[in-house]
Amino acid sequence: MSLDVPDDIIKEVPRISQKPIIILCVLGLLLTPLSITSDAWLSANVDTDDFWGTTMEQNVYISLDSFMIEYCADDDCEIEENEKLGDLYQKCYDEVNEIDEDEWDDEDDDEISNEEIEEMCGPYNDLAKAGKTTETLLLMSVFILFTGLLITLSPISKKYQIMPYGFITASGSAILFSIFNWSSMLPEFTENLDWDNGPNRAILSGILIIIAGIIGIVRTRKSIKESNLSYEIMLSEE
């Protein structure tokens, strides 16, 4: 968005303080990769038992690309299983195809239908697709944010002062959209799981970046308005 300010006074438009905007954007940039690489986007406590004063827990964690099972004895925890979602889907697919025909209720079927395979193994595939899509959207959001920051720090921002903050705001909005899209792609069984630090970090990142963009837009508009007013006063005095 270009400024509605005469070319002869563009240089006189004071640039706003970018320190709070940069700080918020940097925080967002730190949180987004931490979100992508988080081992816990979804989690659940599967079982908790007490054996002679020792609390035994079994927890499940799902990231954007993996499925993990954690076993804990009091505060001593260890990951016993850690597999990629795509590998789990393929393993499930192979195991289902190896089941003998007499194990199925419908004896007239010569083979397991694709619908039956998807019913049993499809959730792994749905999780893998949701994770891959979300990772792509988050990386695109980071690219948009970098574009906005580069424009902010470049000479072109003297003429297009609002544009970079539009990119920054769009980046934060894209992050929030990626989380909404991820939740809509999740299979039905995940309704019983809790959102963990992965999506929560991404949501916080998106909010911080949107705030940064809005601050930039509001302050820049105010600066432009004051400059236009000064220009009008100068013309009236002449």
Coordinates of N, CA and C in Angstrom, one line a residue:
M1 N 0.9 -1.2 0.0 CA 0.0 0.0 0.0 C 0.9 1.2 0.0
S2 N 0.7 2.1 -1.0 CA 1.5 3.3 -1.1 C 0.9 4.4 -0.2
L3 N 1.8 5.3 0.1 CA 1.3 6.4 1.0 C 0.6 7.5 0.1
D4 N -0.4 8.1 0.7 CA -1.0 9.2 0.0 C -0.4 10.5 0.5
V5 N 0.9 10.6 0.2 CA 1.7 11.8 0.7 C 2.4 12.3 -0.5
P6 N 2.4 13.6 -0.8 CA 3.2 14.2 -1.9 C 4.6 13.8 -1.9
D7 N 5.2 13.6 -3.0 CA 6.6 13.1 -3.1 C 7.6 14.1 -2.5
D8 N 7.3 15.4 -2.5 CA 8.2 16.3 -2.0 C 8.3 16.3 -0.4
I9 N 7.4 15.6 0.2 CA 7.5 15.6 1.7 C 7.6 14.2 2.2
I10 N 7.8 13.2 1.3 CA 7.9 11.8 1.8 C 9.1 11.7 2.8
K11 N 10.2 12.4 2.5 CA 11.3 12.3 3.4 C 11.1 12.9 4.7
E12 N 10.0 13.7 4.8 CA 9.8 14.4 6.1 C 8.8 13.6 7.0
V13 N 8.3 12.5 6.4 CA 7.4 11.7 7.3 C 8.3 10.9 8.3
P14 N 8.1 11.2 9.5 CA 9.0 10.5 10.5 C 8.7 9.0 10.6
R15 N 9.8 8.2 10.7 CA 9.7 6.8 10.8 C 9.4 6.4 12.2
I16 N 8.5 5.5 12.4 CA 8.0 5.1 13.7 C 9.1 4.2 14.4
S17 N 9.1 4.1 15.7 CA 10.0 3.3 16.4 C 9.7 1.8 16.1
Q18 N 10.6 1.1 15.6 CA 10.4 -0.3 15.2 C 10.9 -1.3 16.3
K19 N 11.4 -0.8 17.4 CA 12.0 -1.7 18.4 C 10.9 -2.7 18.9
P20 N 9.7 -2.3 19.4 CA 8.7 -3.2 19.9 C 8.2 -4.2 18.8
I21 N 8.2 -3.7 17.6 CA 7.7 -4.5 16.5 C 8.7 -5.6 16.2
I22 N 10.0 -5.2 16.1 CA 11.1 -6.2 15.9 C 11.1 -7.3 17.0
I23 N 11.0 -6.8 18.2 CA 11.0 -7.7 19.4 C 9.9 -8.8 19.3
L24 N 8.7 -8.3 19.0 CA 7.6 -9.2 18.9 C 7.8 -10.2 17.7
C25 N 8.3 -9.7 16.6 CA 8.5 -10.6 15.4 C 9.6 -11.6 15.7
V26 N 10.6 -11.2 16.4 CA 11.7 -12.2 16.8 C 11.2 -13.3 17.7
L27 N 10.4 -12.9 18.7 CA 9.7 -13.8 19.6 C 8.9 -14.8 18.8
G28 N 8.1 -14.3 17.8 CA 7.3 -15.1 16.9 C 8.2 -16.1 16.1
L29 N 9.3 -15.6 15.6 CA 10.2 -16.4 14.8 C 10.8 -17.5 15.6
L30 N 11.1 -17.2 16.9 CA 11.6 -18.3 17.8 C 10.6 -19.3 18.1
L31 N 9.4 -18.9 18.3 CA 8.3 -19.9 18.7 C 7.9 -20.8 17.6
T32 N 7.9 -20.2 16.4 CA 7.3 -21.0 15.2 C 8.2 -22.3 15.0
P33 N 9.5 -22.2 14.8 CA 10.3 -23.4 14.6 C 10.2 -24.4 15.8
L34 N 10.1 -23.8 17.1 CA 10.0 -24.6 18.2 C 8.7 -25.4 18.2
S35 N 7.7 -24.7 17.6 CA 6.4 -25.4 17.5 C 6.5 -26.5 16.4
I36 N 7.1 -26.3 15.3 CA 7.2 -27.3 14.2 C 8.0 -28.5 14.7
T37 N 9.0 -28.3 15.5 CA 9.9 -29.4 15.9 C 9.4 -30.0 17.2
S38 N 8.3 -29.5 17.8 CA 7.8 -30.1 19.1 C 7.4 -31.5 18.9
D39 N 7.8 -32.3 19.9 CA 7.4 -33.7 19.9 C 5.9 -33.9 20.4
A40 N 5.3 -32.9 20.9 CA 4.0 -33.0 21.5 C 3.0 -32.0 20.9
W41 N 2.3 -32.4 19.9 CA 1.1 -31.6 19.4 C -0.2 -32.1 20.1
L42 N -0.2 -33.4 20.2 CA -1.4 -34.0 20.9 C -0.8 -34.9 21.9
S43 N -1.5 -35.1 23.1 CA -1.0 -35.9 24.1 C -2.2 -36.5 24.9
A44 N -1.9 -37.6 25.6 CA -2.9 -38.2 26.5 C -2.2 -39.1 27.5
N45 N -2.8 -39.2 28.7 CA -2.3 -40.2 29.7 C -3.2 -41.4 29.5
V46 N -2.5 -42.5 29.0 CA -3.2 -43.7 28.7 C -3.5 -44.5 29.9
D47 N -2.6 -44.6 30.9 CA -2.8 -45.4 32.0 C -1.9 -44.9 33.2
T48 N -2.4 -44.9 34.4 CA -1.7 -44.5 35.6 C -2.0 -45.5 36.7
D49 N -1.0 -46.2 37.2 CA -1.1 -47.1 38.3 C -0.1 -46.9 39.4
D50 N -0.4 -47.3 40.6 CA 0.5 -47.2 41.8 C 0.9 -48.6 42.2
F51 N 2.2 -48.8 42.1 CA 2.8 -50.1 42.6 C 3.7 -49.8 43.8
W52 N 3.2 -50.2 45.0 CA 4.0 -50.1 46.2 C 4.7 -48.7 46.3
G53 N 3.9 -47.6 46.1 CA 4.4 -46.3 46.3 C 5.0 -45.7 45.0
T54 N 5.2 -46.5 44.0 CA 5.8 -45.9 42.7 C 4.6 -45.7 41.7
T55 N 4.5 -44.5 41.2 CA 3.5 -44.2 40.2 C 4.0 -44.5 38.8
M56 N 3.3 -45.4 38.2 CA 3.6 -45.8 36.8 C 2.6 -45.2 35.9
E57 N 3.2 -44.5 34.8 CA 2.3 -43.8 33.9 C 2.7 -44.2 32.4
Q58 N 1.7 -44.3 31.6 CA 1.9 -44.5 30.2 C 1.3 -43.3 29.4
N59 N 2.1 -42.6 28.7 CA 1.6 -41.4 28.0 C 1.8 -41.5 26.5
V60 N 0.9 -40.9 25.7 CA 1.0 -40.9 24.3 C 1.2 -39.5 23.8
Y61 N 2.2 -39.4 22.9 CA 2.5 -38.0 22.3 C 2.4 -38.2 20.7
I62 N 1.8 -37.2 20.1 CA 1.8 -37.2 18.6 C 2.3 -35.8 18.2
S63 N 3.3 -35.9 17.3 CA 3.9 -34.6 16.8 C 3.3 -34.5 15.4
L64 N 3.9 -33.5 14.6 CA 3.4 -33.4 13.2 C 3.8 -34.6 12.3
D65 N 4.8 -35.4 12.8 CA 5.2 -36.5 11.9 C 5.5 -37.8 12.6
S66 N 5.2 -37.8 13.9 CA 5.6 -39.1 14.7 C 4.6 -39.4 15.8
F67 N 4.7 -40.6 16.2 CA 3.8 -41.2 17.3 C 4.7 -41.8 18.3
M68 N 4.6 -41.3 19.6 CA 5.5 -41.8 20.7 C 4.7 -42.3 21.9
I69 N 5.2 -43.3 22.5 CA 4.7 -43.8 23.8 C 5.8 -43.7 24.8
E70 N 5.4 -43.0 25.9 CA 6.3 -42.8 27.0 C 5.9 -43.5 28.3
Y71 N 6.9 -44.2 28.9 CA 6.6 -44.9 30.2 C 7.4 -44.2 31.3
C72 N 6.6 -43.9 32.4 CA 7.2 -43.2 33.5 C 7.1 -44.0 34.8
A73 N 8.2 -43.9 35.6 CA 8.1 -44.5 37.0 C 8.5 -43.3 37.9
D74 N 7.4 -42.7 38.5 CA 7.5 -41.5 39.2 C 7.9 -40.4 38.2
D75 N 9.1 -39.8 38.4 CA 9.6 -38.7 37.5 C 10.6 -39.2 36.5
D76 N 10.8 -40.5 36.5 CA 11.8 -41.1 35.6 C 11.1 -41.6 34.3
C77 N 11.2 -40.8 33.2 CA 10.4 -41.2 32.0 C 11.3 -41.6 30.9
E78 N 10.8 -42.5 30.0 CA 11.6 -42.9 28.9 C 10.7 -43.2 27.7
I79 N 11.1 -42.8 26.5 CA 10.3 -43.1 25.3 C 10.7 -44.5 24.9
E80 N 9.6 -45.3 24.9 CA 9.8 -46.7 24.5 C 9.5 -46.9 23.0
E81 N 8.6 -46.2 22.4 CA 8.3 -46.3 21.0 C 8.2 -44.9 20.4
N82 N 8.8 -44.8 19.2 CA 8.9 -43.6 18.5 C 8.9 -43.9 17.0
E83 N 7.8 -43.7 16.3 CA 7.7 -44.1 14.9 C 7.1 -43.0 14.1
K84 N 7.5 -42.9 12.8 CA 6.9 -41.9 11.9 C 5.5 -42.3 11.6
L85 N 4.6 -41.3 11.5 CA 3.2 -41.6 11.2 C 3.0 -42.3 9.8
G86 N 3.8 -41.9 8.8 CA 3.8 -42.6 7.5 C 4.2 -44.0 7.6
D87 N 5.2 -44.3 8.4 CA 5.6 -45.7 8.6 C 4.6 -46.5 9.3
L88 N 3.9 -45.9 10.3 CA 2.8 -46.6 11.0 C 1.7 -47.0 10.1
Y89 N 1.3 -46.0 9.2 CA 0.3 -46.3 8.2 C 0.6 -47.5 7.3
Q90 N 1.9 -47.5 6.8 CA 2.3 -48.5 5.9 C 2.4 -49.9 6.6
K91 N 2.8 -49.8 7.9 CA 2.9 -51.1 8.7 C 1.5 -51.6 8.9
C92 N 0.6 -50.7 9.3 CA -0.8 -51.2 9.5 C -1.4 -51.7 8.2
Y93 N -1.1 -51.1 7.1 CA -1.6 -51.5 5.8 C -1.1 -52.9 5.5
D94 N 0.2 -53.2 5.7 CA 0.8 -54.5 5.4 C 0.2 -55.5 6.3
E95 N 0.0 -55.2 7.6 CA -0.5 -56.2 8.6 C -1.9 -56.6 8.3
V96 N -2.7 -55.6 7.9 CA -4.1 -55.9 7.6 C -4.2 -56.8 6.3
N97 N -3.4 -56.6 5.4 CA -3.4 -57.4 4.2 C -2.9 -58.9 4.4
E98 N -2.2 -59.1 5.5 CA -1.7 -60.4 5.9 C -2.7 -61.2 6.7
I99 N -3.8 -60.6 7.1 CA -4.7 -61.3 7.9 C -5.4 -62.4 7.1
D100 N -5.6 -63.6 7.6 CA -6.2 -64.7 6.9 C -7.7 -64.4 6.6
E101 N -8.2 -64.8 5.5 CA -9.6 -64.6 5.1 C -10.6 -65.1 6.2
D102 N -10.3 -66.2 6.9 CA -11.2 -66.8 7.8 C -11.4 -65.9 9.1
E103 N -10.6 -64.9 9.2 CA -10.7 -64.0 10.4 C -11.8 -63.0 10.2
W104 N -12.3 -62.9 9.0 CA -13.3 -61.9 8.7 C -14.7 -62.4 8.8
D105 N -15.7 -61.6 9.2 CA -17.0 -62.1 9.4 C -17.7 -62.5 8.1
D106 N -17.4 -61.7 7.0 CA -18.0 -61.9 5.7 C -17.2 -62.9 5.0
E107 N -17.6 -64.2 4.9 CA -16.8 -65.2 4.3 C -16.9 -65.1 2.8
D108 N -17.8 -64.4 2.3 CA -17.9 -64.2 0.8 C -16.9 -63.3 0.2
D109 N -16.2 -62.5 1.1 CA -15.2 -61.6 0.6 C -13.9 -62.3 0.4
D110 N -13.3 -62.2 -0.8 CA -12.1 -62.8 -1.1 C -10.9 -62.0 -0.6
E111 N -11.1 -60.7 -0.4 CA -10.0 -59.9 0.1 C -10.6 -58.7 0.9
I112 N -9.8 -58.1 1.6 CA -10.2 -57.0 2.4 C -10.4 -55.8 1.5
S113 N -11.5 -55.1 1.7 CA -11.8 -53.9 0.8 C -10.9 -52.7 1.3
N114 N -10.8 -51.8 0.3 CA -10.0 -50.6 0.6 C -10.7 -49.8 1.7
E115 N -12.0 -49.8 1.8 CA -12.8 -49.1 2.8 C -12.4 -49.6 4.2
E116 N -12.3 -51.0 4.3 CA -12.0 -51.6 5.6 C -10.5 -51.2 6.0
I117 N -9.6 -51.2 5.0 CA -8.2 -50.8 5.3 C -8.2 -49.4 5.8
E118 N -8.9 -48.5 5.1 CA -8.9 -47.1 5.5 C -9.5 -46.9 6.9
E119 N -10.5 -47.7 7.2 CA -11.2 -47.5 8.5 C -10.2 -47.9 9.6
M120 N -9.4 -48.9 9.4 CA -8.4 -49.3 10.5 C -7.1 -48.5 10.5
C121 N -6.6 -48.2 9.3 CA -5.3 -47.6 9.2 C -5.4 -46.1 8.8
G122 N -6.5 -45.7 8.3 CA -6.6 -44.3 7.8 C -6.3 -43.2 8.8
P123 N -6.6 -43.3 10.1 CA -6.2 -42.3 11.0 C -4.7 -41.9 11.0
Y124 N -3.8 -42.9 10.9 CA -2.4 -42.7 10.8 C -2.1 -41.8 9.6
N125 N -2.7 -42.1 8.4 CA -2.5 -41.3 7.2 C -3.1 -39.9 7.4
D126 N -4.2 -39.8 8.0 CA -4.8 -38.5 8.2 C -3.9 -37.6 9.1
L127 N -3.3 -38.2 10.1 CA -2.4 -37.5 11.0 C -1.2 -37.0 10.2
A128 N -0.7 -37.9 9.4 CA 0.5 -37.6 8.6 C 0.2 -36.4 7.6
K129 N -0.9 -36.5 7.0 CA -1.3 -35.4 6.0 C -1.5 -34.1 6.7
A130 N -2.2 -34.1 7.9 CA -2.4 -32.9 8.7 C -1.1 -32.3 9.1
G131 N -0.1 -33.1 9.5 CA 1.2 -32.7 10.0 C 2.0 -32.1 8.9
K132 N 2.0 -32.7 7.7 CA 2.8 -32.2 6.6 C 2.2 -30.9 6.1
T133 N 0.9 -30.8 6.0 CA 0.2 -29.6 5.5 C 0.5 -28.4 6.5
T134 N 0.4 -28.7 7.8 CA 0.6 -27.7 8.8 C 2.1 -27.2 8.8
E135 N 3.0 -28.1 8.6 CA 4.4 -27.7 8.6 C 4.7 -26.8 7.4
T136 N 4.1 -27.2 6.2 CA 4.3 -26.3 5.0 C 3.7 -24.9 5.2
L137 N 2.5 -24.9 5.8 CA 1.8 -23.6 6.0 C 2.6 -22.7 7.0
L138 N 3.2 -23.3 8.0 CA 4.0 -22.6 9.0 C 5.2 -22.0 8.4
L139 N 5.9 -22.8 7.6 CA 7.1 -22.4 6.9 C 6.8 -21.2 5.9
M140 N 5.7 -21.3 5.2 CA 5.3 -20.2 4.4 C 5.0 -19.0 5.2
S141 N 4.4 -19.1 6.3 CA 4.2 -18.0 7.2 C 5.5 -17.3 7.6
V142 N 6.5 -18.1 7.9 CA 7.8 -17.6 8.3 C 8.4 -16.8 7.1
F143 N 8.2 -17.3 5.9 CA 8.7 -16.7 4.7 C 8.1 -15.3 4.5
I144 N 6.7 -15.3 4.7 CA 6.0 -14.0 4.6 C 6.5 -13.0 5.7
L145 N 6.8 -13.5 6.9 CA 7.2 -12.6 7.9 C 8.6 -12.0 7.6
F146 N 9.5 -12.9 7.1 CA 10.8 -12.4 6.7 C 10.7 -11.4 5.6
T147 N 9.8 -11.6 4.6 CA 9.6 -10.6 3.6 C 9.2 -9.2 4.2
G148 N 8.3 -9.3 5.1 CA 7.8 -8.0 5.8 C 9.0 -7.3 6.5
L149 N 9.8 -8.1 7.2 CA 10.9 -7.5 8.0 C 11.9 -6.9 7.0
L150 N 12.2 -7.6 5.9 CA 13.2 -7.1 5.0 C 12.7 -5.8 4.3
I151 N 11.4 -5.7 4.0 CA 10.9 -4.5 3.5 C 11.0 -3.4 4.5
T152 N 10.7 -3.7 5.7 CA 10.8 -2.7 6.8 C 12.1 -2.1 7.0
L153 N 13.2 -2.9 6.8 CA 14.5 -2.5 7.0 C 15.2 -1.9 5.7
S154 N 14.4 -2.0 4.6 CA 15.0 -1.6 3.3 C 14.6 -0.1 3.0
P155 N 15.3 0.5 2.0 CA 15.0 1.9 1.7 C 13.5 2.1 1.1
I156 N 13.0 1.0 0.5 CA 11.7 1.1 -0.1 C 10.6 1.4 0.9
S157 N 10.9 1.1 2.2 CA 9.9 1.4 3.2 C 9.6 2.9 3.4
K158 N 10.5 3.7 2.9 CA 10.3 5.2 3.0 C 9.1 5.6 2.2
K159 N 8.8 4.9 1.1 CA 7.7 5.2 0.2 C 6.5 4.4 0.5
Y160 N 6.8 3.1 0.9 CA 5.7 2.1 1.1 C 5.8 1.7 2.6
Q161 N 5.4 2.7 3.5 CA 5.6 2.5 4.9 C 4.6 1.5 5.5
I162 N 3.4 1.3 5.0 CA 2.4 0.4 5.6 C 2.6 -1.0 5.0
M163 N 3.1 -1.1 3.8 CA 3.2 -2.5 3.2 C 3.9 -3.5 4.1
P164 N 5.1 -3.3 4.7 CA 5.7 -4.3 5.4 C 4.9 -4.8 6.6
Y165 N 4.1 -3.9 7.2 CA 3.3 -4.3 8.4 C 2.1 -5.1 7.9
G166 N 1.7 -4.9 6.7 CA 0.7 -5.7 6.1 C 1.2 -7.2 5.9
F167 N 2.4 -7.3 5.5 CA 3.0 -8.6 5.4 C 3.1 -9.3 6.7
I168 N 3.6 -8.5 7.7 CA 3.7 -9.1 9.1 C 2.4 -9.6 9.6
T169 N 1.4 -8.8 9.5 CA 0.0 -9.1 10.0 C -0.5 -10.4 9.2
A170 N -0.2 -10.4 7.9 CA -0.7 -11.6 7.1 C 0.1 -12.9 7.6
S171 N 1.3 -12.7 8.0 CA 2.1 -13.9 8.5 C 1.5 -14.4 9.7
G172 N 1.2 -13.6 10.7 CA 0.6 -14.0 11.9 C -0.8 -14.7 11.7
S173 N -1.6 -14.1 10.8 CA -2.9 -14.6 10.4 C -2.7 -16.0 9.8
A174 N -1.7 -16.2 8.9 CA -1.5 -17.5 8.3 C -1.1 -18.5 9.3
I175 N -0.4 -18.1 10.3 CA 0.0 -19.1 11.4 C -1.3 -19.6 12.1
L176 N -2.1 -18.7 12.5 CA -3.4 -19.0 13.2 C -4.2 -19.9 12.2
F177 N -4.3 -19.6 11.0 CA -5.1 -20.4 10.0 C -4.5 -21.8 9.9
S178 N -3.2 -21.9 9.9 CA -2.6 -23.2 9.8 C -3.0 -24.1 11.0
I179 N -3.1 -23.6 12.2 CA -3.6 -24.3 13.3 C -5.1 -24.7 13.2
F180 N -5.9 -23.8 12.7 CA -7.3 -24.1 12.5 C -7.4 -25.2 11.4
N181 N -6.6 -25.1 10.4 CA -6.7 -26.1 9.3 C -6.2 -27.5 9.8
W182 N -5.2 -27.5 10.7 CA -4.7 -28.7 11.2 C -5.7 -29.4 12.1
S183 N -6.4 -28.6 12.9 CA -7.4 -29.2 13.8 C -8.6 -29.8 13.0
S184 N -8.9 -29.1 11.8 CA -10.0 -29.6 11.0 C -9.6 -30.9 10.2
M185 N -8.3 -31.2 10.1 CA -7.9 -32.3 9.3 C -7.6 -33.5 10.2
L186 N -7.7 -33.3 11.6 CA -7.4 -34.4 12.5 C -8.5 -35.5 12.4
P187 N -8.2 -36.8 12.6 CA -9.2 -37.9 12.6 C -10.0 -37.8 13.9
E188 N -11.1 -38.4 13.9 CA -12.1 -38.3 14.9 C -11.6 -38.7 16.3
F189 N -10.8 -39.7 16.3 CA -10.3 -40.3 17.6 C -9.5 -39.2 18.4
T190 N -8.9 -38.3 17.8 CA -8.1 -37.3 18.5 C -8.9 -36.3 19.3
E191 N -10.2 -36.4 19.2 CA -11.1 -35.6 20.1 C -10.8 -35.9 21.6
N192 N -10.3 -37.1 21.8 CA -10.1 -37.5 23.2 C -8.7 -37.1 23.7
L193 N -7.9 -36.5 22.8 CA -6.5 -36.1 23.1 C -6.4 -34.6 23.5
D194 N -5.4 -34.3 24.2 CA -5.3 -32.9 24.6 C -4.3 -32.2 23.7
W195 N -4.5 -30.9 23.4 CA -3.5 -30.1 22.7 C -2.4 -29.8 23.6
D196 N -1.2 -30.0 23.0 CA 0.0 -29.8 23.9 C 0.8 -28.6 23.4
N197 N 2.1 -28.5 23.7 CA 2.8 -27.3 23.5 C 3.1 -26.9 22.0
G198 N 3.0 -27.9 21.1 CA 3.2 -27.6 19.7 C 2.2 -26.6 19.2
P199 N 0.9 -26.9 19.1 CA -0.1 -25.9 18.7 C -0.2 -24.6 19.5
N200 N 0.1 -24.8 20.8 CA 0.0 -23.7 21.7 C 1.1 -22.6 21.4
R201 N 2.3 -23.1 21.1 CA 3.4 -22.2 20.8 C 3.1 -21.5 19.5
A202 N 2.5 -22.3 18.5 CA 2.2 -21.7 17.2 C 1.1 -20.6 17.4
I203 N 0.1 -20.8 18.2 CA -0.9 -19.8 18.4 C -0.4 -18.6 19.1
L204 N 0.5 -18.8 20.1 CA 1.1 -17.6 20.7 C 2.0 -16.8 19.7
S205 N 2.7 -17.6 18.9 CA 3.5 -16.9 17.8 C 2.7 -16.1 16.9
G206 N 1.6 -16.7 16.4 CA 0.7 -15.9 15.5 C 0.1 -14.7 16.2
I207 N -0.3 -14.8 17.4 CA -0.8 -13.6 18.1 C 0.2 -12.5 18.3
L208 N 1.4 -12.9 18.7 CA 2.5 -11.9 18.8 C 2.8 -11.2 17.5
I209 N 2.9 -11.9 16.4 CA 3.2 -11.4 15.1 C 2.1 -10.5 14.6
I210 N 0.8 -10.9 14.9 CA -0.3 -10.0 14.5 C -0.3 -8.7 15.3
I211 N 0.0 -8.8 16.5 CA 0.1 -7.6 17.4 C 1.2 -6.6 16.8
A212 N 2.3 -7.2 16.4 CA 3.4 -6.4 15.9 C 3.0 -5.7 14.6
G213 N 2.3 -6.5 13.7 CA 1.8 -5.9 12.5 C 0.8 -4.7 12.7
I214 N -0.1 -5.0 13.6 CA -1.1 -4.0 13.9 C -0.5 -2.7 14.5
I215 N 0.5 -2.9 15.4 CA 1.2 -1.7 16.0 C 1.8 -0.9 14.9
G216 N 2.5 -1.6 13.9 CA 3.1 -0.9 12.8 C 2.2 -0.2 12.0
I217 N 1.0 -0.8 11.6 CA 0.0 -0.1 10.8 C -0.6 1.1 11.5
V218 N -0.9 0.9 12.8 CA -1.6 2.0 13.5 C -0.6 3.2 13.7
R219 N 0.6 2.9 14.1 CA 1.6 4.0 14.3 C 1.9 4.7 12.9
T220 N 2.1 3.9 11.9 CA 2.4 4.5 10.6 C 1.3 5.4 10.1
R221 N 0.1 4.9 10.2 CA -1.1 5.7 9.8 C -1.1 7.1 10.6
K222 N -0.8 7.0 11.9 CA -0.8 8.2 12.7 C 0.3 9.1 12.2
S223 N 1.4 8.6 11.9 CA 2.5 9.4 11.5 C 2.2 10.0 10.1
I224 N 1.6 9.3 9.2 CA 1.2 9.9 7.9 C 0.2 11.0 8.1
K225 N -0.8 10.8 9.0 CA -1.8 11.8 9.2 C -1.2 13.1 9.8
E226 N -0.3 12.9 10.7 CA 0.4 14.1 11.3 C 1.2 14.8 10.2
S227 N 1.8 14.1 9.3 CA 2.6 14.7 8.3 C 1.8 15.4 7.3
N228 N 0.6 14.8 6.9 CA -0.3 15.5 6.0 C -0.8 16.8 6.6
L229 N -1.1 16.7 7.9 CA -1.6 17.9 8.6 C -0.6 19.0 8.6
S230 N 0.7 18.6 8.9 CA 1.8 19.6 8.9 C 1.9 20.2 7.5
Y231 N 1.7 19.4 6.4 CA 1.9 19.9 5.1 C 0.7 20.8 4.7
E232 N -0.5 20.5 5.2 CA -1.6 21.4 4.9 C -1.4 22.8 5.7
I233 N -0.9 22.7 6.9 CA -0.6 23.9 7.6 C 0.4 24.8 6.9
M234 N 1.5 24.1 6.4 CA 2.5 24.8 5.7 C 2.0 25.5 4.4
L235 N 1.1 24.8 3.7 CA 0.5 25.4 2.5 C -0.4 26.6 2.9
S236 N -1.2 26.5 4.0 CA -2.0 27.6 4.4 C -1.3 28.8 4.8
E237 N -0.1 28.6 5.4 CA 0.7 29.7 5.8 C 1.3 30.5 4.6
E238 N 1.6 29.7 3.5 CA 2.1 30.3 2.3 C 1.0 31.2 1.6

